[in-house]
PDB file of C-alpha atoms in Angstrom:
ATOM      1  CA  UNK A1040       7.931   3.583   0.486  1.00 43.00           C
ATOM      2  CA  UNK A1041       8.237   2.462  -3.015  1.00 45.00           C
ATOM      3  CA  UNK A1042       5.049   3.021  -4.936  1.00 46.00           C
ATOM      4  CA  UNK A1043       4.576   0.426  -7.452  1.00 49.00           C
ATOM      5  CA  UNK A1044       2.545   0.509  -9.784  1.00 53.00           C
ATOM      6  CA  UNK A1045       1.385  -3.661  -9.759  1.00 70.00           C
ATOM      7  CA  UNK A1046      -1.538  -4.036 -11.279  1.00 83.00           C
ATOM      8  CA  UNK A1047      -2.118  -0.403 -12.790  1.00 83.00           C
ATOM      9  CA  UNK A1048      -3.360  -1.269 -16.877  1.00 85.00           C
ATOM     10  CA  UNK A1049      -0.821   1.169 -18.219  1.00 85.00           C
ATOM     11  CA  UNK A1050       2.230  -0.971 -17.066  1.00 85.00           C
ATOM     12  CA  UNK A1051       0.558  -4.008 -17.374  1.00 87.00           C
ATOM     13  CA  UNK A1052       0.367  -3.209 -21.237  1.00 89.00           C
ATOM     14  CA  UNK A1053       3.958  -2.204 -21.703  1.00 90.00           C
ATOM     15  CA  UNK A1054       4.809  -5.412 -19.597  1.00 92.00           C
ATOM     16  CA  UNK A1055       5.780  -8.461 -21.420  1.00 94.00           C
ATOM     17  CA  UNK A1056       2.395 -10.898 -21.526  1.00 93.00           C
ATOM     18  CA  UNK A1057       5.097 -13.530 -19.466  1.00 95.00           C
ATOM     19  CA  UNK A1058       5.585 -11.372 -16.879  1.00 95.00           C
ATOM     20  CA  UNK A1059       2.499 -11.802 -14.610  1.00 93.00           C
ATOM     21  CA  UNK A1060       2.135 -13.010 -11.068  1.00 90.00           C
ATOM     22  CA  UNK A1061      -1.402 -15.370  -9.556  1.00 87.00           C
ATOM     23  CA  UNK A1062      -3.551 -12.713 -10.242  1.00 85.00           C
ATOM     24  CA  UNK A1063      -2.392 -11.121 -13.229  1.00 87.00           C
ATOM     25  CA  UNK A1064      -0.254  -8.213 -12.660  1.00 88.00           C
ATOM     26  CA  UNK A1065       3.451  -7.198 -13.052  1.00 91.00           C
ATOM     27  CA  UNK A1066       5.185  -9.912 -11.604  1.00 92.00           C
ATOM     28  CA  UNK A1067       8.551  -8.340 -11.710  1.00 91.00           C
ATOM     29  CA  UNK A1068       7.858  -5.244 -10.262  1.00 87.00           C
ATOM     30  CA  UNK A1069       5.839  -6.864  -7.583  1.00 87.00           C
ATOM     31  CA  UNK A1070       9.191  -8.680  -6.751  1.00 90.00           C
ATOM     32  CA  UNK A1071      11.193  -5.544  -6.588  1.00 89.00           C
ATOM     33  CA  UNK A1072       8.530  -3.493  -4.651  1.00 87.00           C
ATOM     34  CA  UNK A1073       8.173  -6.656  -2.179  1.00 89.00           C
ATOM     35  CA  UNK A1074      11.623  -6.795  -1.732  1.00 92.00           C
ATOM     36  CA  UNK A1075      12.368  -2.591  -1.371  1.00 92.00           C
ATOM     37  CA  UNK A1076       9.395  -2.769   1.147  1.00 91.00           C
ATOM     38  CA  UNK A1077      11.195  -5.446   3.500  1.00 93.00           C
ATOM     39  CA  UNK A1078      14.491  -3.659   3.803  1.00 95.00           C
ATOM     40  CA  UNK A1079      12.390  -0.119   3.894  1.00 94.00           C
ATOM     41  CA  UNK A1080      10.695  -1.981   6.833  1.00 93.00           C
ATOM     42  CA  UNK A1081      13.973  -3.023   8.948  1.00 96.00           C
ATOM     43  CA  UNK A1082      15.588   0.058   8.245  1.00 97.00           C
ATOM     44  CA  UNK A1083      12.618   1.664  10.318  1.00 95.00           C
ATOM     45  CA  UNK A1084      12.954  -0.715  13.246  1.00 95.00           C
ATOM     46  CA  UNK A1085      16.579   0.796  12.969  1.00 97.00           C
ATOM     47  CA  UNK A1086      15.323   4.153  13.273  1.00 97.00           C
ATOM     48  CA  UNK A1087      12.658   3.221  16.052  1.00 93.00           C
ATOM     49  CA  UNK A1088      15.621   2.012  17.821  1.00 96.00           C
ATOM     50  CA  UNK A1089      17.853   4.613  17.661  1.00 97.00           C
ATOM     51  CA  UNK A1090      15.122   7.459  18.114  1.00 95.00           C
ATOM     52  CA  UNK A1091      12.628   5.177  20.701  1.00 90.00           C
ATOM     53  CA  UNK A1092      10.587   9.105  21.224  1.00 85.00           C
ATOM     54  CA  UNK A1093      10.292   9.595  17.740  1.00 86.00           C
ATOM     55  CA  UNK A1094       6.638   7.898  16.342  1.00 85.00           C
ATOM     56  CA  UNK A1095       7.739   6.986  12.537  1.00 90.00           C
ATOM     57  CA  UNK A1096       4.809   4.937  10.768  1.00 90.00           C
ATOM     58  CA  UNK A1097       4.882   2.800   7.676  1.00 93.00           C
ATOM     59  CA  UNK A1098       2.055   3.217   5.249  1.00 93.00           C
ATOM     60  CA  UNK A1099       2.005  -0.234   3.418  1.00 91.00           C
ATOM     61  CA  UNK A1100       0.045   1.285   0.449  1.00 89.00           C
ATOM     62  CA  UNK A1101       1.421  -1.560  -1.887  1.00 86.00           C
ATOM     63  CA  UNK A1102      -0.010  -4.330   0.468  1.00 87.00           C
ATOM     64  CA  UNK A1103      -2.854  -2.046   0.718  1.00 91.00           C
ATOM     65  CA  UNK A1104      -3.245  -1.985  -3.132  1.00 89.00           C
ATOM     66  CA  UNK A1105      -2.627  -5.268  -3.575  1.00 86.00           C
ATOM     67  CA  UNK A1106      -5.079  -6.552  -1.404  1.00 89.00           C
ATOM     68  CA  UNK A1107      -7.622  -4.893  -2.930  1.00 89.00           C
ATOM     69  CA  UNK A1108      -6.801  -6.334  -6.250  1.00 86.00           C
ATOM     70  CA  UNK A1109      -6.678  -9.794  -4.853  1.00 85.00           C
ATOM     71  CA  UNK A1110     -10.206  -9.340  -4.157  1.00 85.00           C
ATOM     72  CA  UNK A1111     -11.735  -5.841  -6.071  1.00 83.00           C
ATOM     73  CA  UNK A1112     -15.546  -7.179  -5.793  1.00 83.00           C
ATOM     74  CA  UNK A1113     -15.160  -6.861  -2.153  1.00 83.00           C
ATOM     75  CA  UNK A1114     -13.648  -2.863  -2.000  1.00 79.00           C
ATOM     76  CA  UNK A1115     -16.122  -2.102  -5.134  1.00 75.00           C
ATOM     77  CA  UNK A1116     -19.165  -3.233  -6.666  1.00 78.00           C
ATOM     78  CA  UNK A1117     -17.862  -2.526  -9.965  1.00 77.00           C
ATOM     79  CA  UNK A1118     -13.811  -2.288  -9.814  1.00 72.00           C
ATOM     80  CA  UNK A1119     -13.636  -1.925 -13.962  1.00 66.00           C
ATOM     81  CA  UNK A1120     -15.228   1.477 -13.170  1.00 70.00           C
ATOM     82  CA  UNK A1121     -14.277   2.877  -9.987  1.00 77.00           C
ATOM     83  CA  UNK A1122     -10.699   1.475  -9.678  1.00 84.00           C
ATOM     84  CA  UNK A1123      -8.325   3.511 -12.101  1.00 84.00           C
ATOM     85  CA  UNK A1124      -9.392   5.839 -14.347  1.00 84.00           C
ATOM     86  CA  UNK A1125      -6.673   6.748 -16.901  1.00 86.00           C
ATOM     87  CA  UNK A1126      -4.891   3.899 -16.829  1.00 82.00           C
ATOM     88  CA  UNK A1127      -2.448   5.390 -14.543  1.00 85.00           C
ATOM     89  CA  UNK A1128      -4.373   7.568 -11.436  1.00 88.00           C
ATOM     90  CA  UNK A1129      -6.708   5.482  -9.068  1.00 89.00           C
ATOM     91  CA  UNK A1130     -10.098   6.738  -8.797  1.00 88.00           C
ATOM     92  CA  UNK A1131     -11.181   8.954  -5.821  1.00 90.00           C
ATOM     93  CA  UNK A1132     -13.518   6.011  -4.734  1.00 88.00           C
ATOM     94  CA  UNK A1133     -10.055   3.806  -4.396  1.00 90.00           C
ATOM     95  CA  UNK A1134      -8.143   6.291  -2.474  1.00 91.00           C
ATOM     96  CA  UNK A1135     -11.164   6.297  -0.388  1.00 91.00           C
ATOM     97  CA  UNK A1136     -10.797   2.479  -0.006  1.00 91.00           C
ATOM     98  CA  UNK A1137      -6.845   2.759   0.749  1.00 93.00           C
ATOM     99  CA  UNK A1138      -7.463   5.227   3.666  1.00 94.00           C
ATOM    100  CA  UNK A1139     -10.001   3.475   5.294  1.00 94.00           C
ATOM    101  CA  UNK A1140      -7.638   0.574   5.103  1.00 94.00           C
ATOM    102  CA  UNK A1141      -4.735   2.762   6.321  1.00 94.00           C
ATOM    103  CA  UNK A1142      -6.692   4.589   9.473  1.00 93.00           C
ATOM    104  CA  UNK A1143      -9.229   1.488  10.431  1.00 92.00           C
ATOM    105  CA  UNK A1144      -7.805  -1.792   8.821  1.00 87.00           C
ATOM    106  CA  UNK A1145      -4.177  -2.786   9.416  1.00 88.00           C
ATOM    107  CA  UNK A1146      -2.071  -1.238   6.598  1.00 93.00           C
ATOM    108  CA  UNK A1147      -0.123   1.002   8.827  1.00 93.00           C
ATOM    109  CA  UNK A1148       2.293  -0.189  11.038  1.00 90.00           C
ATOM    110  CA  UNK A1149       2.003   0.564  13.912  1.00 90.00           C
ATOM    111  CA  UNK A1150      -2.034   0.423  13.256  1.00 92.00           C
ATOM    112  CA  UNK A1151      -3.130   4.171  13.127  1.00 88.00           C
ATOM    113  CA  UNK A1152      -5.146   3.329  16.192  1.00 89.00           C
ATOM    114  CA  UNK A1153      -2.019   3.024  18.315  1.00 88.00           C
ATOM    115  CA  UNK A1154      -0.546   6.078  17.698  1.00 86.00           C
ATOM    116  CA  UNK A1155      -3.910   8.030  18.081  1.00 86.00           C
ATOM    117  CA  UNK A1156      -3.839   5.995  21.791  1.00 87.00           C
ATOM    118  CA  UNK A1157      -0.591   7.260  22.259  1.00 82.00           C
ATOM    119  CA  UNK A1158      -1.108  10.758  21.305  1.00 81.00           C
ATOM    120  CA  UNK A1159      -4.011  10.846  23.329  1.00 86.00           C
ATOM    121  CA  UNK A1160      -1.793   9.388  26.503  1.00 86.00           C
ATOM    122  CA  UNK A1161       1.281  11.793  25.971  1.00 80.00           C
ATOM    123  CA  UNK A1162      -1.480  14.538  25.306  1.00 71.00           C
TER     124      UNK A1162
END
């Protein structure tokens, strides 16, 4: 999974001012990320294919990330605080938001519920 860093305020202040998507961050490496992410995605249908007993899961922390920052008033009550810190790290409070989205919401894939079904079926 390629971790980009879309909206972090580090890159968006070495980005060029023209280089911003609808909702202000790095367009450009938005694009690439978007674009790693699909053939990341196919490749592990491949492998899901080819090894149908293995249980390989794809952690969509960009769409994850993203999604918050479409929308931060509804993950925090005050995003300018409890977002990044450093310009750089997310805050513990946002990694907190990402794994509730990646065990309860839908940004694994397969949802962390079905595999937790199937463990609990294959025992």
């Amino acid at each position: 999974m390629l971790l980009s860093k879309v909206c972090l305020p580090l890159d968006m202040t070495l980005a060029p001012e023209d280089d911003r998507d609808g909702i202000g961050c790095v367009k450009s490496a938005n694009n690439q990320t978007y674009g790693h992410n699909l053939v990341l995605q196919a490749k592990l249908q491949q492998l899901r294919t080819q090894f149908p007993h293995a249980v390989i899961t794809y952690a969509d922390y960009w769409n994850a990330y993203f999604t918050v920052m479409k929308n931060p008033n509804h993950a925090c009550p005050s995003p300018s605080q409890y977002i990044n810190w450093d310009g750089v790290h997310l805050t513990e409070a946002m990694y907190k938001v990402l794994t509730d989205m990646f065990l309860n919401g839908k940004a694994t894939h397969p949802p962390f519920s079905y595999l937790l079904d199937m463990k609990l079926r294959r025992g």
